[in-house]
Coordinates of C-alpha atoms in Angstrom, one line a residue:
M1 CA -17.4 -10.7 30.0
I2 CA -19.7 -8.7 27.6
K3 CA -17.8 -5.3 28.3
I4 CA -14.6 -7.1 27.5
V5 CA -16.1 -8.2 24.2
I6 CA -17.6 -5.2 23.5
L7 CA -13.7 -3.4 24.0
L8 CA -12.2 -6.4 22.0
N9 CA -14.5 -5.4 19.1
L10 CA -13.8 -1.8 19.5
L11 CA -10.0 -2.2 19.7
L12 CA -9.8 -4.9 16.5
A13 CA -12.4 -2.7 14.5
S14 CA -9.8 0.4 14.9
V15 CA -6.8 -1.9 14.4
T16 CA -8.7 -3.8 11.1
F17 CA -10.1 -0.5 9.8
G18 CA -7.3 2.1 11.0
E19 CA -8.5 5.7 11.1
K20 CA -11.2 4.9 8.9
C21 CA -13.4 2.7 11.3
P22 CA -16.8 2.8 9.8
Q23 CA -19.8 3.5 11.7
D24 CA -21.6 0.2 10.8
I25 CA -19.5 -2.7 11.7
R26 CA -20.9 -6.2 12.7
S27 CA -19.0 -8.6 14.9
E28 CA -19.7 -12.2 15.3
V29 CA -18.4 -13.9 18.7
K30 CA -18.0 -17.2 19.4
E31 CA -16.6 -19.6 21.8
V32 CA -14.5 -22.4 20.7
D33 CA -12.8 -24.5 23.2
N34 CA -12.9 -22.0 25.8
K35 CA -11.3 -19.5 23.4
L36 CA -13.3 -16.5 21.9
I37 CA -13.4 -16.0 18.4
I38 CA -14.2 -12.8 17.1
K39 CA -15.0 -11.7 13.3
I40 CA -15.5 -8.2 12.6
S41 CA -16.6 -6.9 8.9
K42 CA -18.1 -3.8 7.8
V43 CA -21.8 -3.6 7.0
K44 CA -22.3 -2.0 3.5
G45 CA -25.8 -0.5 2.3
P46 CA -26.8 -0.8 -1.6
E47 CA -26.1 2.8 -2.2
I48 CA -25.0 6.2 -1.1
E49 CA -26.4 10.0 -2.3
Y50 CA -23.8 12.0 -2.3
L51 CA -24.2 16.1 -3.2
I52 CA -20.8 17.4 -5.0
K53 CA -19.7 20.5 -3.4
K54 CA -17.5 23.4 -4.5
G55 CA -14.1 22.1 -4.6
D56 CA -14.7 18.6 -4.6
T57 CA -12.7 16.2 -6.8
L58 CA -13.9 12.7 -7.8
S59 CA -10.6 11.2 -6.5
E60 CA -11.2 12.5 -3.1
I61 CA -15.0 11.5 -2.7
A62 CA -13.8 7.9 -4.1
E63 CA -11.3 8.2 -1.2
K64 CA -13.6 9.1 1.6
Y65 CA -16.0 6.2 0.4
E66 CA -13.4 3.8 -0.1
A67 CA -14.9 3.3 -3.7
D68 CA -13.1 3.2 -7.0
M69 CA -13.1 6.5 -9.0
K70 CA -13.4 4.8 -12.5
E71 CA -16.7 2.9 -11.1
I72 CA -18.2 6.0 -10.0
A73 CA -17.4 7.6 -13.1
K74 CA -18.9 5.0 -15.0
D75 CA -22.0 4.2 -12.6
N76 CA -22.8 8.4 -13.0
N77 CA -22.3 8.7 -16.8
I78 CA -19.4 11.0 -16.3
E79 CA -17.0 11.1 -19.4
N80 CA -14.3 13.2 -17.9
P81 CA -13.6 12.2 -14.1
D82 CA -11.2 15.1 -14.1
L83 CA -14.3 17.5 -14.9
I84 CA -17.2 17.4 -12.0
Y85 CA -19.7 19.8 -11.3
Y86 CA -20.9 20.6 -7.9
D87 CA -24.6 20.7 -6.9
R88 CA -24.8 17.4 -8.7
T89 CA -25.8 14.0 -7.1
L90 CA -23.5 11.2 -7.1
I91 CA -24.7 7.6 -6.7
L92 CA -22.2 5.6 -4.7
K93 CA -22.8 1.7 -5.0
Q94 CA -21.7 0.1 -2.1
E95 CA -20.6 -3.5 -2.0

């Protein structure tokens, strides 16, 4: 039974989150009326530090971390989101 639940968790996570299946997922398993109820959600931390590499764009970073580009710019005091400098550390807040 445990192996089936683990396989179901992995399958549902990949279906729910697509190719961007997060490393950190949380699942709750309940049995209600002889049926398994599985709830899967992402687990996010408070923030991530990202070191900008040469060639990075803010939009690509936002897409990679499923964040809003304008929010990243605002949180990091970036006036022009089209102009970022490599070797700078960005703080990406996770909700």
